[in-house]
XYZ file of C-alpha atoms in Angstrom:
290
model
C 90.127 95.068 123.099
C 90.840 95.758 119.437
C 87.710 97.909 119.024
C 88.528 100.064 122.127
C 92.220 100.045 121.509
C 94.420 102.864 119.814
C 94.544 103.046 115.950
C 97.590 101.467 114.507
C 100.029 102.357 111.707
C 102.853 99.937 110.934
C 105.396 99.293 108.188
C 107.231 96.027 108.159
C 109.743 94.386 105.804
C 108.615 91.202 104.123
C 110.568 87.937 104.268
C 112.979 87.137 101.507
C 111.281 85.807 98.398
C 111.777 82.100 97.923
C 111.003 82.483 94.211
C 112.187 85.229 91.930
C 109.418 87.767 91.143
C 109.796 90.053 88.132
C 108.548 92.980 90.285
C 108.329 92.520 94.003
C 105.084 93.910 95.357
C 104.224 96.192 98.350
C 101.077 95.165 100.244
C 98.804 97.736 101.911
C 96.084 96.679 104.351
C 93.483 99.162 105.406
C 91.198 98.033 108.304
C 87.753 99.691 108.895
C 86.663 98.741 112.407
C 83.143 97.446 113.157
C 82.232 100.611 115.009
C 82.574 102.474 111.650
C 80.644 99.948 109.540
C 77.953 98.557 111.898
C 74.437 100.112 111.087
C 72.700 101.021 114.345
C 69.274 100.512 112.958
C 69.981 96.762 112.463
C 70.613 94.035 115.071
C 74.047 92.468 115.304
C 72.760 89.327 113.492
C 71.350 91.439 110.659
C 74.569 93.410 110.451
C 76.565 90.245 110.313
C 74.386 89.014 107.413
C 74.671 92.366 105.583
C 78.457 92.410 106.055
C 78.669 88.952 104.475
C 77.041 90.381 101.304
C 78.343 93.878 101.042
C 81.976 93.142 100.825
C 81.272 90.975 97.826
C 79.587 93.894 96.084
C 82.415 96.321 96.964
C 85.039 93.765 95.916
C 83.265 93.170 92.620
C 83.202 96.877 91.890
C 86.971 97.127 92.648
C 87.561 94.135 90.418
C 85.588 95.594 87.555
C 87.703 98.871 87.803
C 90.872 96.787 87.453
C 89.724 95.489 83.878
C 91.250 98.629 82.402
C 94.424 98.709 80.563
C 97.752 99.586 82.277
C 96.447 98.694 85.795
C 99.501 97.975 88.027
C 97.679 96.887 91.252
C 95.279 94.323 92.590
C 92.674 95.316 95.196
C 90.504 93.021 97.333
C 87.811 93.875 99.972
C 86.647 91.359 102.491
C 85.247 90.778 105.912
C 88.203 90.080 108.305
C 87.803 86.647 109.977
C 90.340 87.534 112.707
C 89.251 91.086 113.552
C 85.829 92.855 113.984
C 86.582 94.839 110.860
C 86.360 94.822 107.060
C 89.687 95.023 105.188
C 90.845 96.525 101.969
C 94.072 94.986 100.536
C 96.036 96.619 97.725
C 99.090 95.089 96.173
C 101.174 97.058 93.862
C 104.566 96.840 92.140
C 104.984 100.599 91.546
C 103.314 104.077 91.577
C 101.716 103.290 94.951
C 100.121 106.677 95.203
C 98.098 106.293 91.904
C 96.932 102.873 92.861
C 95.707 103.891 96.340
C 94.007 106.975 95.082
C 92.210 105.125 92.351
C 90.887 102.517 94.749
C 89.763 105.144 97.397
C 88.139 107.110 94.523
C 86.127 104.016 93.708
C 85.088 103.560 97.404
C 84.070 107.261 97.635
C 82.064 106.846 94.493
C 80.154 103.883 96.103
C 79.199 106.081 98.986
C 78.155 109.049 96.705
C 76.479 107.212 93.933
C 75.501 103.907 95.473
C 74.933 100.525 93.884
C 72.413 99.677 91.179
C 69.355 97.682 91.919
C 70.669 94.951 89.642
C 73.944 94.607 91.635
C 71.997 94.333 94.866
C 69.389 91.892 93.607
C 71.813 89.457 92.031
C 73.798 88.992 95.260
C 70.678 88.922 97.497
C 69.001 86.251 95.235
C 72.132 84.183 95.384
C 72.325 84.347 99.176
C 68.629 83.501 99.627
C 69.200 80.459 97.439
C 72.125 79.420 99.581
C 70.197 79.931 102.801
C 67.310 77.784 101.516
C 69.818 74.970 100.822
C 71.752 75.500 103.951
C 73.250 72.292 105.465
C 72.464 72.410 109.197
C 74.694 69.411 109.865
C 77.678 71.312 108.483
C 80.656 71.403 110.843
C 81.677 74.836 109.460
C 78.290 76.321 110.106
C 78.275 75.379 113.796
C 82.063 76.208 114.241
C 81.382 79.704 112.985
C 78.384 80.040 115.229
C 80.391 78.849 118.288
C 83.303 81.174 117.372
C 80.964 84.180 117.177
C 79.385 83.240 120.561
C 82.755 82.971 122.253
C 84.317 86.083 120.761
C 81.245 88.353 121.366
C 80.206 86.945 124.857
C 76.753 86.318 123.520
C 74.537 83.268 123.885
C 74.792 80.649 121.234
C 72.138 81.322 118.542
C 70.997 78.664 116.101
C 70.774 79.794 112.362
C 67.296 81.424 111.732
C 66.958 80.822 108.044
C 63.386 82.149 107.696
C 64.129 85.385 109.513
C 67.228 85.955 107.597
C 65.477 85.487 104.246
C 62.705 87.734 105.326
C 65.162 90.414 106.327
C 66.938 90.264 102.910
C 63.701 90.315 100.973
C 62.465 93.431 102.735
C 65.681 95.438 102.278
C 65.760 97.996 99.527
C 68.893 99.121 97.719
C 67.905 102.720 98.295
C 68.091 102.144 101.980
C 71.468 100.481 101.696
C 72.728 103.409 99.478
C 71.476 105.938 101.964
C 73.383 104.280 104.837
C 76.511 104.189 102.818
C 76.212 107.764 102.011
C 75.567 108.817 105.704
C 77.980 106.554 107.445
C 80.843 105.210 105.304
C 83.518 107.962 104.786
C 86.299 105.465 104.044
C 88.870 106.584 106.599
C 90.759 103.573 107.723
C 91.232 102.966 111.459
C 94.393 100.912 110.998
C 96.978 100.665 108.239
C 99.549 97.927 107.801
C 102.195 98.024 105.023
C 104.482 95.080 103.977
C 107.334 96.227 101.811
C 109.655 93.953 99.735
C 112.732 92.576 101.473
C 115.525 95.222 101.885
C 113.369 98.179 100.752
C 113.444 101.404 102.749
C 110.724 101.401 105.473
C 111.002 105.128 105.911
C 109.403 105.874 102.481
C 105.914 105.428 104.021
C 104.518 107.625 106.757
C 101.148 107.836 108.229
C 100.826 111.479 107.162
C 101.628 110.495 103.588
C 99.205 107.605 103.413
C 96.339 109.811 104.934
C 96.969 112.632 102.512
C 96.661 110.220 99.503
C 93.376 108.806 100.995
C 92.038 112.284 101.718
C 92.777 113.566 98.246
C 91.033 110.624 96.601
C 87.929 110.982 98.795
C 87.377 114.492 97.327
C 87.091 112.936 93.851
C 84.462 110.177 93.979
C 84.487 108.085 90.881
C 81.141 107.222 89.247
C 80.945 103.706 88.007
C 80.271 103.262 84.303
C 79.853 99.498 83.601
C 81.060 98.277 80.278
C 78.078 97.308 78.089
C 78.674 93.869 76.755
C 76.449 91.762 74.555
C 74.675 88.708 76.157
C 75.933 86.539 73.352
C 79.212 86.943 71.366
C 77.709 85.117 68.329
C 74.096 84.923 67.100
C 72.414 81.488 66.811
C 72.739 81.852 62.950
C 76.487 82.514 63.190
C 76.925 79.537 65.558
C 75.078 77.212 63.147
C 77.350 78.276 60.274
C 80.601 77.431 62.162
C 82.422 74.386 60.827
C 82.733 71.463 63.145
C 86.214 71.153 64.654
C 88.174 68.082 63.798
C 89.371 66.009 66.787
C 92.864 64.587 66.396
C 93.395 63.128 69.846
C 90.933 62.110 72.710
C 92.328 60.489 75.754
C 91.719 60.266 79.552
C 94.181 61.904 82.036
C 95.357 60.589 85.445
C 92.352 62.145 87.201
C 89.905 60.722 84.656
C 89.398 63.919 82.839
C 88.700 64.116 79.057
C 91.506 65.599 77.131
C 90.569 66.500 73.566
C 92.958 68.054 71.052
C 91.530 69.741 67.873
C 93.272 70.163 64.585
C 93.512 73.923 65.042
C 95.784 73.424 68.032
C 93.136 73.967 70.727
C 93.228 71.589 73.618
C 90.047 71.198 75.705
C 90.139 69.537 79.146
C 86.786 68.471 80.629
C 86.741 67.540 84.352
C 83.791 66.478 86.408
C 83.132 68.831 89.314
C 79.831 68.818 91.135
C 80.019 70.960 94.397
C 76.936 70.316 96.560
C 76.814 73.641 98.257
C 78.146 77.231 97.934
C 78.015 79.595 95.069
C 79.551 77.020 92.622
C 76.686 74.593 92.856
C 75.123 73.695 89.546
C 77.690 75.925 87.732
C 80.149 75.196 84.948
C 83.540 76.630 85.662
C 85.715 77.601 82.599
C 89.443 78.464 82.782
C 91.530 79.393 79.755
C 95.257 79.744 79.002
C 97.046 81.093 76.002
C 100.739 81.459 75.245
């Protein structure tokens, strides 16, 4: 019904904030329906697999563009669980036009200039690794398969790990980039805007949003990744560092190690060993400063 239904534009007022925000944000959601993103040369199952990977690549590109100074928005791109669509979400506290144009310039740049081989290979390698370690007794795996079967009126299909891996291995990034260039024009089918409580709903019109998007699509932005060194310090410099003096070492209520150093740094080490997903065998680091 959604795929065959009319395109939607809606502006709604958000609920009153329970906590006081410094700058209330406006949320924009742009939905690109499956009819726009599905590649005809691939089967539904192959498209499904592809659109589990591609949003990650697009989202990472958007996140990389937000590492600049004076960025006043947050953008995310993901496959929509509730709709046969992929969704772009932008949250901004001011200068909505600049934020939306910058994001759509980035998307237009992906279609014009494509992804690099390195971007594609890293995400494919990670997915193949996860497929090889797939837990066939997982409740989530089977609930997703049943959900897909019920919502698409297709027979229940068990996961075909070997064929999925073969499909990914034989795909070339040049082929993916060509498909993006030919098919993805980044014209959203549906737009939903949630404005802060008591703001004027009439400030946004469908014509205004479409003009912002159209202007930005004419100026595709070429991605120039920041070149960063693999190591911040050489082995020689690391060996010359003085050893930090520990002034306190105790265990927290969740059995984590809490170590305080003389220079004021506090280090908390917590055991975390996920068995599956992209965090498996990884060390996660999170830092805070005043």
